[in-house]
Amino acid sequence: MAAGGSERFEKIQMPAAYRLVAEAIEREIVTGRLRAGEAIGTEVELGRQFGVNRSTVREGIRALEEGGYVSRGPDRRLYASLPRYSRLSSRMSRAMVLHEVTFRELYDATLALEMATVAHAVVNVGEESLAAMEKNIAESEAVMDDPVRLCELDTDFHALLAKAAGNRVLELAREPASLLFFPTAEMICRRLPEGAPRMLQAHRLILDALRAHDAAAAATWMRRHLVDWRKGFERAGRDLDEPVERVYARTLAPPGE
Amino acid sequence: MAAGGSERFEKIQMPAAYRLVAEAIEREIVTGRLRAGEAIGTEVELGRQFGVNRSTVREGIRALEEGGYVSRGPDRRLYASLPRYSRLSSRMSRAMVLHEVTFRELYDATLALEMATVAHAVVNVGEESLAAMEKNIAESEAVMDDPVRLCELDTDFHALLAKAAGNRVLELAREPASLLFFPTAEMICRRLPEGAPRMLQAHRLILDALRAHDAAAAATWMRRHLVDWRKGFERAGRDLDEPVERVYARTLAPPGE
DNA sequence: TCCCATGGTTTGTCCGACAAAGTCAATCGA
DNA sequence: TCGATTGACTTTGTCGGACAAACCATGGGA
């Protein structure tokens, strides 16, 4: 045979049938011919339409299910569906951990993302968002001595802020970093007693600034809030240039749902 | 039976076996016990270990394959692998399109993300990145009359910039928006003859600023570059509040690989 | 009218089988 | 001796059929 690279024809390869099945169904959804919530049909029926065995259909379905394009109803039947943001975000977060990004990368990116988010929120925030954040802060005050719960609420606070910003692209862009960044606050609150109150204070002042549509104050307090995290991180004896621990990947991405 | 909601015990449900298989393998990879590139074993072998049928193993594998945690080598055997960024990004982009985000959301988010990116790039840019961007600009100058190719190079330029910034979290955060944003420049270049030269000039000036580590100039030109896009978009008669067209989803996300 | 039984439908899993394609080693020819 | 060819072995992709469990609707009985 001739040496590699100088052939006239490339090797022709047939995609596997299950992949064609998956792509066909995915295309229907992406192009809008199949809308979210519509029933796809039974496995046997799909097998008949595509002219393949049920096992082959099932393998295609598995791929789509993982991608979030189809899901099972309570009756276990197949319905078209749109990929959920939260799922994509946790996958990204996991990928970041597996690729061993450092806390410095996480901090720098979060700083940029949260500053942009709060700037938009100051302009676009509505009453319901203000109420939700108010509720979040009240709940936080009630669990000051529970670092785990407190950090969940911290993550939620920033997610609410992002929703208040009214920009889903930005919201989605910040979420993967956020899911890794804010949980680390738990470790800081555990080691530094002043961590939790400072966090709460920052949240409250950010909320006040939003309510007053005061962009400068909001930016100032968000920055301080994040710089606080950094100081706390370093004071807790950690190095910004360590990679994020694998542990954080395990709590993410509800594997099935 | 009792009415719903007041039962003492929740319904106990067994996850499907193929899901358990997928989760078990995924866990091995996430926790690092299985490293990327390592062989997983054959389907028959896995079936033997898990005590399930080969078909069941295959369904589990499909899910993992879609998630990017395993991949097939040239010999078609199974190897552990890490989810590729590019794949996650295109999935996010597709999801944004399907959720009908508007050009305004895209523009605002891109502005924030690219400004942050260029700010980091000014500090961290290295020789290889400068060279790659130089090459990109030279190539762009050679295809000024081909909007499609030109826009690919535009997208690439900003990706190179992001790589130059040396922050993978930021790089990953900006990519989904970027994959939708820059392709729209094609439409603008097609309608406005001054579009392409202005784009090139902006790229060149940004590159010069990076080389001189001049943060102010880099920020200025990036901003102008993006504002130009916006002006072009509006001058082309488009409305920022339209949702991004479904068409853009179809060119994304190489479905299998 | 309300409850339960019953049957039909669909999924999840198993078994066995085979062709295609890849791997590896031994064999044959120059 | 070295390289190409052959052929056995392995593994995947697909098929067909089978069955238990879970769900749904329907109809009969209290």
Coordinates of C-alpha atoms (C1' of nucleotides) in Angstrom, one line a residue, chain B residues 1 15-18 51-56 59 74-77, chain C residues 3-4 11-24:
Chain B
M1 CA -54.8 4.4 49.1
P15 CA -32.1 3.7 39.1
A16 CA -31.8 1.8 35.8
A17 CA -28.8 -0.5 35.6
Y18 CA -27.3 1.2 32.5
G51 CA -22.8 -8.5 36.3
V52 CA -25.0 -7.1 33.5
N53 CA -25.6 -7.9 29.9
R54 CA -23.5 -6.4 27.2
S55 CA -26.5 -4.4 25.9
T56 CA -26.9 -2.8 29.2
E59 CA -26.4 1.9 26.8
P74 CA -8.8 4.5 16.3
D75 CA -9.0 0.8 17.2
R76 CA -12.6 1.4 18.4
R77 CA -11.7 0.4 21.9
Chain C
dC3 C1' -62.8 0.6 44.3
dC4 C1' -60.4 -3.1 42.4
dT11 C1' -39.8 0.1 29.0
dG12 C1' -35.6 -2.2 31.0
dT13 C1' -33.0 -6.2 30.7
dC14 C1' -31.4 -10.5 29.1
dC15 C1' -29.8 -14.1 25.7
dG16 C1' -27.8 -15.5 21.5
dA17 C1' -26.1 -14.7 16.9
dC18 C1' -23.5 -12.7 13.0
dA19 C1' -21.0 -9.5 9.7
dA20 C1' -17.5 -5.9 9.5
dA21 C1' -13.3 -4.2 11.0
dG22 C1' -9.3 -4.1 13.6
dT23 C1' -5.1 -6.7 15.7
dC24 C1' -1.6 -9.8 15.9

